[in-house]
Coordinates of C-alpha atoms and ligand atoms in Angstrom, one line a residue:
X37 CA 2.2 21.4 23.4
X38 CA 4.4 18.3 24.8
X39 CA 7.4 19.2 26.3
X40 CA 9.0 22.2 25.0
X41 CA 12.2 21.4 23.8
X42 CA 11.8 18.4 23.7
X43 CA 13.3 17.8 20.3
X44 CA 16.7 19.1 22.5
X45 CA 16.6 16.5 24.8
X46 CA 15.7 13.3 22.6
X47 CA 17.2 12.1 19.2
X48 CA 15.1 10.5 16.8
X49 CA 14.8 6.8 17.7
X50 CA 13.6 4.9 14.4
X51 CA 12.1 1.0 14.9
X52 CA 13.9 -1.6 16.0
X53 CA 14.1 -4.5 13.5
X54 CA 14.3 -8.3 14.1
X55 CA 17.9 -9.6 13.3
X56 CA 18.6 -10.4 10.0
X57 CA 19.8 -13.9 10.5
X58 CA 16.3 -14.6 12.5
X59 CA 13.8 -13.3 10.6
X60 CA 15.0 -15.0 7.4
X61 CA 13.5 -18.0 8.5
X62 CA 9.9 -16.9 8.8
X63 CA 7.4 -14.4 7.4
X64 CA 6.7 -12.6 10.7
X65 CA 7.0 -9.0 11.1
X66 CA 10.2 -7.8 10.7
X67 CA 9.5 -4.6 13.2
X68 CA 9.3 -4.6 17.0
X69 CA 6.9 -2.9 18.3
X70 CA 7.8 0.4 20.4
X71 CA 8.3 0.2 23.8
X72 CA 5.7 2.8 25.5
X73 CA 7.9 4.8 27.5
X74 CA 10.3 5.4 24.1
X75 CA 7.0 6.2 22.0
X76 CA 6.7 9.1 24.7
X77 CA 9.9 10.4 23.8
X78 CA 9.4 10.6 20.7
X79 CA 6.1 12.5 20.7
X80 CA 8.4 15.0 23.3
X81 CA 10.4 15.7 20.1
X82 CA 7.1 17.5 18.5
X83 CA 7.4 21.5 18.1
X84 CA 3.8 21.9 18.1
X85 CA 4.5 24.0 15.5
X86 CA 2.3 27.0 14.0
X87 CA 2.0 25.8 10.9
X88 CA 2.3 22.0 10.9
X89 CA 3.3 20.8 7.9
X90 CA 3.0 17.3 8.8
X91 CA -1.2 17.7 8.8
X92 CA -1.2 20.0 6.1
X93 CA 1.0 19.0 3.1
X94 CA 2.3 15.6 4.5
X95 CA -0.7 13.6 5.1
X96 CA -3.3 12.5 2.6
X97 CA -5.8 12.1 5.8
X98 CA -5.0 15.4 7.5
X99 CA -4.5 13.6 10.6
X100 CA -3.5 16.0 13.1
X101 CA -0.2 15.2 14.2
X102 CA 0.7 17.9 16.9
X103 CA -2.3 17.3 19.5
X104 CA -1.8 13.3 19.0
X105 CA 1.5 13.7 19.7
X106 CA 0.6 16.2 22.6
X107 CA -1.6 13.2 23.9
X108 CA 0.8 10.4 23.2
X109 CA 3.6 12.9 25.2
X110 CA 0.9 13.2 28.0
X111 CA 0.2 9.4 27.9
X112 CA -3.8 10.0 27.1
X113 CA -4.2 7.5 24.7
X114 CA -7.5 7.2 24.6
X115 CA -8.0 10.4 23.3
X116 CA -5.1 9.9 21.2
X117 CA -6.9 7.2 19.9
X118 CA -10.5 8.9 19.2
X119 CA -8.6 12.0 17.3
X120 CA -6.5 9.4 15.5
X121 CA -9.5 7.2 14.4
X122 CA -11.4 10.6 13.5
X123 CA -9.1 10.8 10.4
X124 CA -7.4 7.3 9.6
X125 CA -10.1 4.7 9.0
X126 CA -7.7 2.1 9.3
X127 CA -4.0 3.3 11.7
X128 CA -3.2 0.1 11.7
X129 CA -2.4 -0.4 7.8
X130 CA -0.9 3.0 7.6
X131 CA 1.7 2.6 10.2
X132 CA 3.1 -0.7 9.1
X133 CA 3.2 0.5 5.4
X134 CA 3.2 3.8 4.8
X135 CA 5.9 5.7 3.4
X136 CA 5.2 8.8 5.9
X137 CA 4.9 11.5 3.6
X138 CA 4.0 13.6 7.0
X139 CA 8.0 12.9 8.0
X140 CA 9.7 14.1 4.7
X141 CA 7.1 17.2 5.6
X142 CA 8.0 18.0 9.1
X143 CA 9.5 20.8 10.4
X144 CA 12.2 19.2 12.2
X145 CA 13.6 17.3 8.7
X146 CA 14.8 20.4 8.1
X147 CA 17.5 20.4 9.9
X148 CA 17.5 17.8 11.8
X149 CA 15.8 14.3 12.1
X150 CA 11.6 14.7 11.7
X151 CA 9.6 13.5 14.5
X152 CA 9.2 9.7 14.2
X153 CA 5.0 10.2 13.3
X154 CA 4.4 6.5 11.9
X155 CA 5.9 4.7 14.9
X156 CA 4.0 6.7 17.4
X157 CA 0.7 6.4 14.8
X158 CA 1.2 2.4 15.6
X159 CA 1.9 2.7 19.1
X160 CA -1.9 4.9 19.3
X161 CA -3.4 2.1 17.2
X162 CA -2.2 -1.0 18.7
X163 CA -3.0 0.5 22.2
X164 CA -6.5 1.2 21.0
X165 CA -7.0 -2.9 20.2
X166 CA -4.7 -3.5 23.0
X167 CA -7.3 -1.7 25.9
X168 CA -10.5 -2.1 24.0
X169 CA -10.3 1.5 22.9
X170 CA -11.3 0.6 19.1
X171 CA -14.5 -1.6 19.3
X172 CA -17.6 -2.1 16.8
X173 CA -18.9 1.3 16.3
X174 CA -22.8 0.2 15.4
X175 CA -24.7 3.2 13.6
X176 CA -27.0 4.5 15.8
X177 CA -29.6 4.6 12.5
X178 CA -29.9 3.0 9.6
X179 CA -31.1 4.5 6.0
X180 CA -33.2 2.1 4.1
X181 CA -30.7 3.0 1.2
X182 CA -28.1 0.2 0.1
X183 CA -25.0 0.9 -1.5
X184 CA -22.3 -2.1 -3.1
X185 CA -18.5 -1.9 -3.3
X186 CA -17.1 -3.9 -5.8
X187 CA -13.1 -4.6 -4.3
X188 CA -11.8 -4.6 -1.0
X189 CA -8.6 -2.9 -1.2
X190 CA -8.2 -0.3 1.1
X191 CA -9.9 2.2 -0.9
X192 CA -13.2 -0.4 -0.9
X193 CA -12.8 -0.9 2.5
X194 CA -12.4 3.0 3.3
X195 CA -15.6 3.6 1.0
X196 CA -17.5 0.6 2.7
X197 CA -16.7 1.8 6.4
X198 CA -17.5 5.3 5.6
X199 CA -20.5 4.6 4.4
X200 CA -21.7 2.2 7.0
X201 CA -20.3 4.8 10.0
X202 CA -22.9 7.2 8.2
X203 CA -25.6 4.2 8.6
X204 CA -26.1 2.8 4.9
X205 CA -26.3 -0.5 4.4
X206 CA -23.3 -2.1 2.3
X207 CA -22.7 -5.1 1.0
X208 CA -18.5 -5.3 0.0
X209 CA -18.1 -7.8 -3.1
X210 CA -14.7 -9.4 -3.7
X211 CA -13.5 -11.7 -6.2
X212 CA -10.7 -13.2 -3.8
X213 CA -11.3 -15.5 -1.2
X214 CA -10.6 -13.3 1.6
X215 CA -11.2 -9.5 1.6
X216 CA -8.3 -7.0 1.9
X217 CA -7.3 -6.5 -2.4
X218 CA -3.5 -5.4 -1.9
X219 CA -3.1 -5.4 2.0
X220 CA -3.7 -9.1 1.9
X221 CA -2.6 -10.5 -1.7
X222 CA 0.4 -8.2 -2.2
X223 CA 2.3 -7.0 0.9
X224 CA 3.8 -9.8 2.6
X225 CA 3.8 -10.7 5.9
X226 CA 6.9 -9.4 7.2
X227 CA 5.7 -6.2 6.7
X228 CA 1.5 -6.3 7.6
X229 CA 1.0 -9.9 8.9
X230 CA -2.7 -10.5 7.9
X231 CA -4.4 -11.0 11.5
X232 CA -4.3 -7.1 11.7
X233 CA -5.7 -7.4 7.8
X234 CA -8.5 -10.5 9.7
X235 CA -9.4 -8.0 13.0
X236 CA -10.5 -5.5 10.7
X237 CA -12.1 -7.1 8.4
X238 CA -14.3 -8.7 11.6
X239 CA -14.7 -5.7 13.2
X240 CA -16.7 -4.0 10.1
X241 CA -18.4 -7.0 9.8
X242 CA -19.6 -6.8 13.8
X243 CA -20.6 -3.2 12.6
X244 CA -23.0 -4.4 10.1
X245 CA -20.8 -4.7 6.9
X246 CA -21.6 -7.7 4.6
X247 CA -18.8 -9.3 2.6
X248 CA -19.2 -11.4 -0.6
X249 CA -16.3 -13.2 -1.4
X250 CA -16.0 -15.5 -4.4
X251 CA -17.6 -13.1 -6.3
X252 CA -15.8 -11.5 -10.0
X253 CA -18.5 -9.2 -10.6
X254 CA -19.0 -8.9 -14.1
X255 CA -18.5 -12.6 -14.6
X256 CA -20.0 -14.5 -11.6
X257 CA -22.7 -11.6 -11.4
X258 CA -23.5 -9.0 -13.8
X259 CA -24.0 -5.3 -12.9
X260 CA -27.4 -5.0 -14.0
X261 CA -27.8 -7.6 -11.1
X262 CA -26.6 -5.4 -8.7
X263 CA -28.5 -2.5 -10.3
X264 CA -31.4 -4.1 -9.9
X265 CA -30.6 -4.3 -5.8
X266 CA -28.5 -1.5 -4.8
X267 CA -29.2 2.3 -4.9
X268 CA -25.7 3.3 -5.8
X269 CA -22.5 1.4 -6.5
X270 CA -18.8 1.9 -6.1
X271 CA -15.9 0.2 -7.9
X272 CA -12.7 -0.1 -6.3
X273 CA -11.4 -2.8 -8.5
X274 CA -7.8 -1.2 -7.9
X275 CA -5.0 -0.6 -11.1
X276 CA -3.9 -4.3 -11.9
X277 CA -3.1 -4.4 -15.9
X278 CA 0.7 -5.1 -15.1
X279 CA 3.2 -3.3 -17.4
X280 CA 4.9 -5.9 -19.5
X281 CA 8.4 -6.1 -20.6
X282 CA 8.2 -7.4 -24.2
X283 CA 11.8 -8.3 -25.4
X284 CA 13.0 -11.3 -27.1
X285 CA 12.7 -14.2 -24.8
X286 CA 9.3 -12.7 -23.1
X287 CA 7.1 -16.3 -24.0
X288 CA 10.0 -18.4 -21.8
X289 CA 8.8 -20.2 -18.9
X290 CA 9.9 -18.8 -15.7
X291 CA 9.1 -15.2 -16.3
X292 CA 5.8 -13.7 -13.9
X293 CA 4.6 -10.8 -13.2
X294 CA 5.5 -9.8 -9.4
X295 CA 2.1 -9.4 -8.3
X296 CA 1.4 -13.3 -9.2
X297 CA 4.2 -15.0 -7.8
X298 CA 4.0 -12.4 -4.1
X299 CA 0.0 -13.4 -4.0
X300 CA 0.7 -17.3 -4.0
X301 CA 3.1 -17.0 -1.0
X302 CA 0.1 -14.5 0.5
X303 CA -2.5 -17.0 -0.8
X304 CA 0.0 -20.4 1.5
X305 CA 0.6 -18.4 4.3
X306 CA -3.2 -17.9 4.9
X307 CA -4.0 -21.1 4.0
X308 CA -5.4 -21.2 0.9
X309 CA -4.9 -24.0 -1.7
X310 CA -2.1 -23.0 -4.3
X311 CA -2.2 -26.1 -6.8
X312 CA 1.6 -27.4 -7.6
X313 CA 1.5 -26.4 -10.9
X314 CA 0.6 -22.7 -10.5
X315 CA 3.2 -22.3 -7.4
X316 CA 5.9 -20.4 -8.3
X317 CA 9.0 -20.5 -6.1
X318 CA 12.8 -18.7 -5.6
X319 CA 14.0 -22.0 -3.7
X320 CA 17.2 -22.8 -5.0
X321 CA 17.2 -20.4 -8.0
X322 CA 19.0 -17.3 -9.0
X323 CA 16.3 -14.8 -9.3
X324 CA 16.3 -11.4 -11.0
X325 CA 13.7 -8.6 -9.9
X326 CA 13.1 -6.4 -12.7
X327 CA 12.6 -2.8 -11.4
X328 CA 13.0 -1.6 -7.9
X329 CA 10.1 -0.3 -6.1
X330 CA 8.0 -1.6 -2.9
X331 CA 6.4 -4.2 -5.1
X332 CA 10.4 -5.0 -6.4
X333 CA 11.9 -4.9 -2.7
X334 CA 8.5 -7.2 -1.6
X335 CA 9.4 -9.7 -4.4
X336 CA 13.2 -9.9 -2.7
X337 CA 12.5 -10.3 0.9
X338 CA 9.9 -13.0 -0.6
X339 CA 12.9 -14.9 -2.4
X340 CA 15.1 -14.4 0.4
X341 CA 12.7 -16.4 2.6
X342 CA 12.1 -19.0 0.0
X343 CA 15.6 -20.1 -0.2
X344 CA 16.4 -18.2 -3.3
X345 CA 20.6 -18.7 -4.1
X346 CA 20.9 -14.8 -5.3
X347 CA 18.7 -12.1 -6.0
X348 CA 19.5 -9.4 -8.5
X349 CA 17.4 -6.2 -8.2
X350 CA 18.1 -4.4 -11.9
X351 CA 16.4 -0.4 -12.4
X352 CA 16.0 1.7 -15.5
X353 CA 16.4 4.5 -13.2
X354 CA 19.3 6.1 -11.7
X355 CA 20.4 5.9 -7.7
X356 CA 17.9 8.5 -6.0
X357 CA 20.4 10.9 -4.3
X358 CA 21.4 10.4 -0.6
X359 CA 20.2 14.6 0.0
X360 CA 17.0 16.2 -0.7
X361 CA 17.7 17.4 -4.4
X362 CA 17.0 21.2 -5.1
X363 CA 14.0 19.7 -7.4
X364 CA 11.9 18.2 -4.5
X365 CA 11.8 21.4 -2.2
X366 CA 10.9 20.6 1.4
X367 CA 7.8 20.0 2.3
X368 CA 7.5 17.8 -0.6
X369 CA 8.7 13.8 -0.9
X370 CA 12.1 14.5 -0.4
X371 CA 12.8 11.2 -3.3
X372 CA 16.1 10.5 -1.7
X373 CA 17.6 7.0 -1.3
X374 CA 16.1 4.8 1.0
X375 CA 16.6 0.9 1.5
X376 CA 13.6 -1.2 2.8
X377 CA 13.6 -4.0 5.6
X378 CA 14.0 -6.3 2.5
X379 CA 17.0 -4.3 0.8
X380 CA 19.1 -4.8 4.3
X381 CA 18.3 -8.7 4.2
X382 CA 20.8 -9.4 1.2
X383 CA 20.6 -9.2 -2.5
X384 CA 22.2 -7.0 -5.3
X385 CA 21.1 -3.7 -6.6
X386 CA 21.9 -2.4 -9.6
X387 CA 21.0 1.2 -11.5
X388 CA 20.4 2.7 -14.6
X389 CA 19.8 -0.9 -16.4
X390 CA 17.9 -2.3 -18.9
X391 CA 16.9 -5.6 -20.0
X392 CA 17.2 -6.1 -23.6
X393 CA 16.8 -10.2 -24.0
X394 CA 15.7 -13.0 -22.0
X395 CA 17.7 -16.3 -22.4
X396 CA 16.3 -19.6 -22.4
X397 CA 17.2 -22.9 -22.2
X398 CA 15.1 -25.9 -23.5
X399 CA 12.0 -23.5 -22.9
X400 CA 12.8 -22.1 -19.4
X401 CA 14.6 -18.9 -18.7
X402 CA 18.2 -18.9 -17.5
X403 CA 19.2 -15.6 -18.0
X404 CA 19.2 -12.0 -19.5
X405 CA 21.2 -9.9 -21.5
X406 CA 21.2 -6.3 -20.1
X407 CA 23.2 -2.9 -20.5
X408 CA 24.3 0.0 -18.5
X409 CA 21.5 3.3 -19.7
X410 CA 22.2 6.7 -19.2
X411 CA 19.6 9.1 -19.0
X412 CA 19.7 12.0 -21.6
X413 CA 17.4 15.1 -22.6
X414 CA 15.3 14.0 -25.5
X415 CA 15.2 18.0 -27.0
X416 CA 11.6 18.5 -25.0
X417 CA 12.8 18.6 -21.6
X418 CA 12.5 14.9 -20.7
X419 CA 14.8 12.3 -19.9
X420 CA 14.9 9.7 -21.5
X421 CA 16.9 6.5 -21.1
X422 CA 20.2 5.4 -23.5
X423 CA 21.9 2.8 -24.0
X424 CA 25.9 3.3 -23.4
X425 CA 27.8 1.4 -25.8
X426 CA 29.9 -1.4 -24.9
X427 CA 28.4 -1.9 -21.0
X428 CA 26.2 -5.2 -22.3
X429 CA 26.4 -7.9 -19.3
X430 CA 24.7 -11.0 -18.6
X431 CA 22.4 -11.6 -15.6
X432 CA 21.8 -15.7 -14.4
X433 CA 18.5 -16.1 -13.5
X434 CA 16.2 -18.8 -13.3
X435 CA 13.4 -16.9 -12.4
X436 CA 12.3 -13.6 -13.1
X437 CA 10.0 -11.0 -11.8
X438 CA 8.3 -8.2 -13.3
X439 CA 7.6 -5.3 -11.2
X440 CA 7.0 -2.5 -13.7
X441 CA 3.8 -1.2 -12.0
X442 CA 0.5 -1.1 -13.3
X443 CA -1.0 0.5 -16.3
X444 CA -4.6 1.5 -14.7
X445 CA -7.2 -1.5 -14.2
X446 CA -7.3 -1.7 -18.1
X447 CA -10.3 -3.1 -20.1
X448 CA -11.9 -5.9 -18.0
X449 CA -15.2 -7.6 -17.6
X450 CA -15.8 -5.3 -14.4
X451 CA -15.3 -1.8 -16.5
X452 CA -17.3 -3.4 -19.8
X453 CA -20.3 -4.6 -17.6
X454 CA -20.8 -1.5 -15.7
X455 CA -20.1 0.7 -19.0
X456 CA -18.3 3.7 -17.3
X457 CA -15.6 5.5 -19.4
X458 CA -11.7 5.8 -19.2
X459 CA -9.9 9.1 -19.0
X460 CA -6.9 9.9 -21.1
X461 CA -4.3 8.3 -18.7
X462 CA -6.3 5.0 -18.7
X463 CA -7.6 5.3 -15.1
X464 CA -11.6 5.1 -14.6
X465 CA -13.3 8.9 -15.4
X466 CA -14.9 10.6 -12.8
X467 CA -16.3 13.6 -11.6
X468 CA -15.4 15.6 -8.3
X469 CA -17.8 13.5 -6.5
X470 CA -16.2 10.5 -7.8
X471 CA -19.3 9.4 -10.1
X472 CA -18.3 7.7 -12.9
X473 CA -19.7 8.7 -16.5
X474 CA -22.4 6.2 -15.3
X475 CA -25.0 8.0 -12.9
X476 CA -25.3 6.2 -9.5
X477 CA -21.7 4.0 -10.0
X478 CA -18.6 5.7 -8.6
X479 CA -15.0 4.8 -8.8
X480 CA -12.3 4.9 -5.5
X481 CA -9.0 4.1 -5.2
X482 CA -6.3 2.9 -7.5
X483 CA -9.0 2.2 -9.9
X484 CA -9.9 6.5 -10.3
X485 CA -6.5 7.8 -9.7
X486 CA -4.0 5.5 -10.9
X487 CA -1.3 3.2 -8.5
X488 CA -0.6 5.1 -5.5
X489 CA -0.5 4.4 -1.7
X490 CA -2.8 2.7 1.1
X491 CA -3.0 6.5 2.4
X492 CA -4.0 7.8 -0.6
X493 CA -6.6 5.1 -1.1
X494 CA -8.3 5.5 2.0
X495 CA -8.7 9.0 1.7
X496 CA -9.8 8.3 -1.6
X497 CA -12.4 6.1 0.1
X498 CA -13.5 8.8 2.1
X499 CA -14.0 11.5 -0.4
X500 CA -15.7 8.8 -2.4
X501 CA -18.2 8.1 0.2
X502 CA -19.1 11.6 0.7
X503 CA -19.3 12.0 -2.9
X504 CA -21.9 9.4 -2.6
X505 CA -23.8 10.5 1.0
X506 CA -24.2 13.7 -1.6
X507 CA -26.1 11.8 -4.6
X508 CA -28.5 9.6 -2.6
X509 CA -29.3 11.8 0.3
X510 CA -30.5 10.3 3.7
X511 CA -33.5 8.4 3.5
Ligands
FAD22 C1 3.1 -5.6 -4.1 C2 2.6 -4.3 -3.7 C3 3.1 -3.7 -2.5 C4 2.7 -2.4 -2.2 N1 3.2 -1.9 -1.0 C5 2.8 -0.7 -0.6 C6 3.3 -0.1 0.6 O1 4.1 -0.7 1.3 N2 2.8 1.1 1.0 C7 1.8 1.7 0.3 O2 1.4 2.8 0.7 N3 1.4 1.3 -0.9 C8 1.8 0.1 -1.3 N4 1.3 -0.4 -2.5 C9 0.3 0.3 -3.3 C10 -1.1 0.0 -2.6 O3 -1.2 -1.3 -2.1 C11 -2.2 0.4 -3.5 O4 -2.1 1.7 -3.9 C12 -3.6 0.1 -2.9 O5 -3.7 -1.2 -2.4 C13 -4.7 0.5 -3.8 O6 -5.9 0.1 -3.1 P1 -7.3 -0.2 -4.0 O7 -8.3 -0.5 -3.0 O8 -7.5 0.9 -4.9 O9 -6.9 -1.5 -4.9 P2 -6.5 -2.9 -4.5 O10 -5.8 -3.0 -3.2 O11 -5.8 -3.4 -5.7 O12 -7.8 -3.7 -4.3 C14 -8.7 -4.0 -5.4 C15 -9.6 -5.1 -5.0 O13 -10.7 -5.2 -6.0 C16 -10.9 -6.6 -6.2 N5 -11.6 -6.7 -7.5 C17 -11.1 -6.3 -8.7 N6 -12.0 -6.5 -9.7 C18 -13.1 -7.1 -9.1 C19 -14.3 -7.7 -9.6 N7 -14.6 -7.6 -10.9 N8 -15.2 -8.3 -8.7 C20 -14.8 -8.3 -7.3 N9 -13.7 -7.8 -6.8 C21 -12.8 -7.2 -7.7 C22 -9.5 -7.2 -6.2 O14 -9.5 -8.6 -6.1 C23 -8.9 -6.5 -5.0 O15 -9.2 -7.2 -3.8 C24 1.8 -1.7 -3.0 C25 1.3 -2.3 -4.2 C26 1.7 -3.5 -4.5 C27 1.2 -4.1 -5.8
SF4_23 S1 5.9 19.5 11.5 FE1 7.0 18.0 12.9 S2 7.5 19.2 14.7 FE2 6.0 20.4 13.6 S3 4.0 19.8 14.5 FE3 4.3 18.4 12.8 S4 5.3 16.6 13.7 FE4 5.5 18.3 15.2

């Protein structure tokens, strides 16, 4: 192990952030990177313990925590960087935005502060670009077999790099302009600026994957098409039906879903043409963020940067608790309050509220009528929200954004064309190899398990790909 005791000698340093006042004015990252000789500390703080939670229960990847932060300790990064890449297809999406389950599962956040695991996880990755560490990895043999992913979230790109690594030949299909689904459309800048997204993307290309951009399979191509050239198929078309909040007031202009208006700033800051009519924009307007999650705290540093006047985020749900409650047991998600980059940048937050009307005025939306909610035992043992009499209160807003989360990747051309089935929560059915109800098609991702994480995608991506190395064989 690292230094023993180390946890003694070193507190928990979290990332340094950019000053609020500064990174307003751009859409650069809002973290610093660690400084090496703190990122050693850090890794000091490790127990090497004998049954590490962290890889265990905390990460979707089973990445093995202890030895790379034994290496990191040690200053071996290059090994660091192998045993790191031997899990994690992609480091460098996980540590800028993953919620570290492995932290609310460490040892040490028992007690006392966990070991600081996604920090040092960047530090590993960005030294491995940094000294030429992570480099095209060509297959050493190729199968004559061809397999297509249809998406290129992280779960298609997980799938597509597996699968390539294992030396099939894979074409990636994506119906946006530039590959990355979520990574690249969604999350803003300030938290994964889209270079890291770009070096990716071009160093599975130098390892022989092909991307198709452009393409809506199932209405630019059907799937018999790619029947017809591809020995199995994966969809990894992610969970996008929005959920829709249909009060009085819903048809008013002004009132968009959150993954529309976050992918036109995505869509300007890369370059791409937005045309003035579909731009939607906080400049000058009070906004109000319906619901209060990472897609919600996105949608507020967004408006922040766009010159919004106020931003109101309003949720259904109460304040999460500032302890672990006795209901989330440790090692589990501890589901206690937390405030994003975004959340310290300005804004209002509100709890326990519902929307009940949208106002308009000559067409537009300029408001909403909301209430206070309480959250009550329905007789079976759920909560369920009620309204308290006499809290009703009005909300200005001139633009609104819905940020509900997603209902599954509902009924579109994609799932028609390909004919595979859904299961009883919506999501696309599949088997434990991930095959769909359609022999040779699989599903990964959001698409199979419902919204979730960029962890839980890639290692959905993985299991997918093994699912499919099992069906075709190696020929
Ligand atoms: C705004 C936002 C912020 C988020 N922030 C975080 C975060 O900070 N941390 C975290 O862990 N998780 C976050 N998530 C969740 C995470 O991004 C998703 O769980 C993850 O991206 C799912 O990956 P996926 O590959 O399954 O789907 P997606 O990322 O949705 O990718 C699906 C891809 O398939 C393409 N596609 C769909 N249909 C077709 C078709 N017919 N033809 C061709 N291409 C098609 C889409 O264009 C898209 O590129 C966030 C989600 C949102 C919406
Ligand atoms: S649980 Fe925490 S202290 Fe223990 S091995 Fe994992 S990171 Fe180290």
């Amino acid at each position: 192990m690292g230094k023993p005791g180390g946890f003694l000698d070193f507190e928990r340093k979290d990332f340094e952030y950019r000053p609020v006042a500064e990174r307003l004015h751009d859409f650069k990252p809002v973290e610093l990177p660690p400084l090496e000789i703190e990122v050693r500390a850090q890794a000091a703080r490790c127990m090497d313990c004998g049954t590490p939670f962290c890889h265990g229960c905390g990460c979707p990847l089973a990445n093995v925590v202890p030895e790379l932060n034994d290496l990191v300790y040690r200053g071996r990064w290059k090994e660091a960087v192998d045993l790191l890449l031997s899990t994690d297809n992609f480091p460098e999406f996980t540590s800028r935005v993953c919620p570290a389950p492995c932290e609310c599962a460490c040892v040490l956040d028992i007690n006392d502060d966990p070991v600081s695991i996604r920090q040092i996880e960047m530090a590993i990755s960005e030294k491995g670009f940094e000294k030429g560490y992570i480099r095209p990895r060509v297959p050493m043999t190729r199968f004559r077999q061809k397999i297509a992913v249809i998406g290129s979230g992280p779960s298609g790109l997980a799938t597509a790099d597996t699968l390539n690594r294992a030396g099939y030949n894979v074409t990636v299909y994506e119906r946006g302009q530039k590959p990355g689904g979520i990574l690249r459309y969604g999350i803003p800048d300030f938290k994964l600026e889209k270079r890291v997204v770009d070096r990716r993307i071009a160093l599975m290309v130098q390892e022989g994957v092909v991307f198709e951009t452009g393409v809506n399979v199932g209405e630019d191509i059907s799937c018999n098409y790619l029947n017809d050239r591809f020995d199995a198929i994966c969809i990894a078309g992610g969970a996008r039906l929005p959920r829709d909040l249909k009060v009085p007031g819903h048809e008013l202009t002004g009132i968009h879903f959150a993954m529309a208006y976050l992918t036109r700033q995505n869509q300007k800051l890369g370059g791409e043409s937005v045309r003035p009519e579909d731009d939607i924009t906080a400049e000058g307007k009070a906004v109000a963020v319906i619901g209060g999650g990472d897609t919600g705290s996105d949608c507020l540093g967004t408006a922040l940067r766009q010159g919004a006047r106020k931003v109101e985020l309003l949720e259904i749900m109460p304040r999460p608790p500032d302890a672990r409650p006795d209901s989330a047991p440790w090692p589990g998600w501890a589901g206690t309050y937390r405030e994003s980059s975004s959340n310290k940048e300005g804004g209002a937050r509100r709890w326990c509220v519902a929307t009940s009307e949208f106002i308009g005025k000559e067409g537009a939306v300029c408001g909403m009528k909301c209430v206070e909610v309480e959250w009550k035992d329905d007789g079976n043992g759920r909560k369920v929200p009620s309204e308290v009499p006499g809290t009703g209160f009005d909300v200005e807003a001139q633009l609104v954004l819905l940020s509900l989360g997603f209902a599954g990747p509902g009924n579109n051309k994609l799932v028609e064309d390909m004919g595979v089935e859904h299961d009883a929560k919506g999501n696309i059915k599949v088997d434990e190899r991930h095959m769909t109800t359609v022999a040779g098609v699989f599903a990964a991702g959001d698409m199979s398990r419902g919204q979730s994480l960029i962890v839980r995608a890639i290692a959905d991506g993985q299991s997918t790909a093994r699912g499919m190395i099992e069906y075709l064989g190696r020929s």
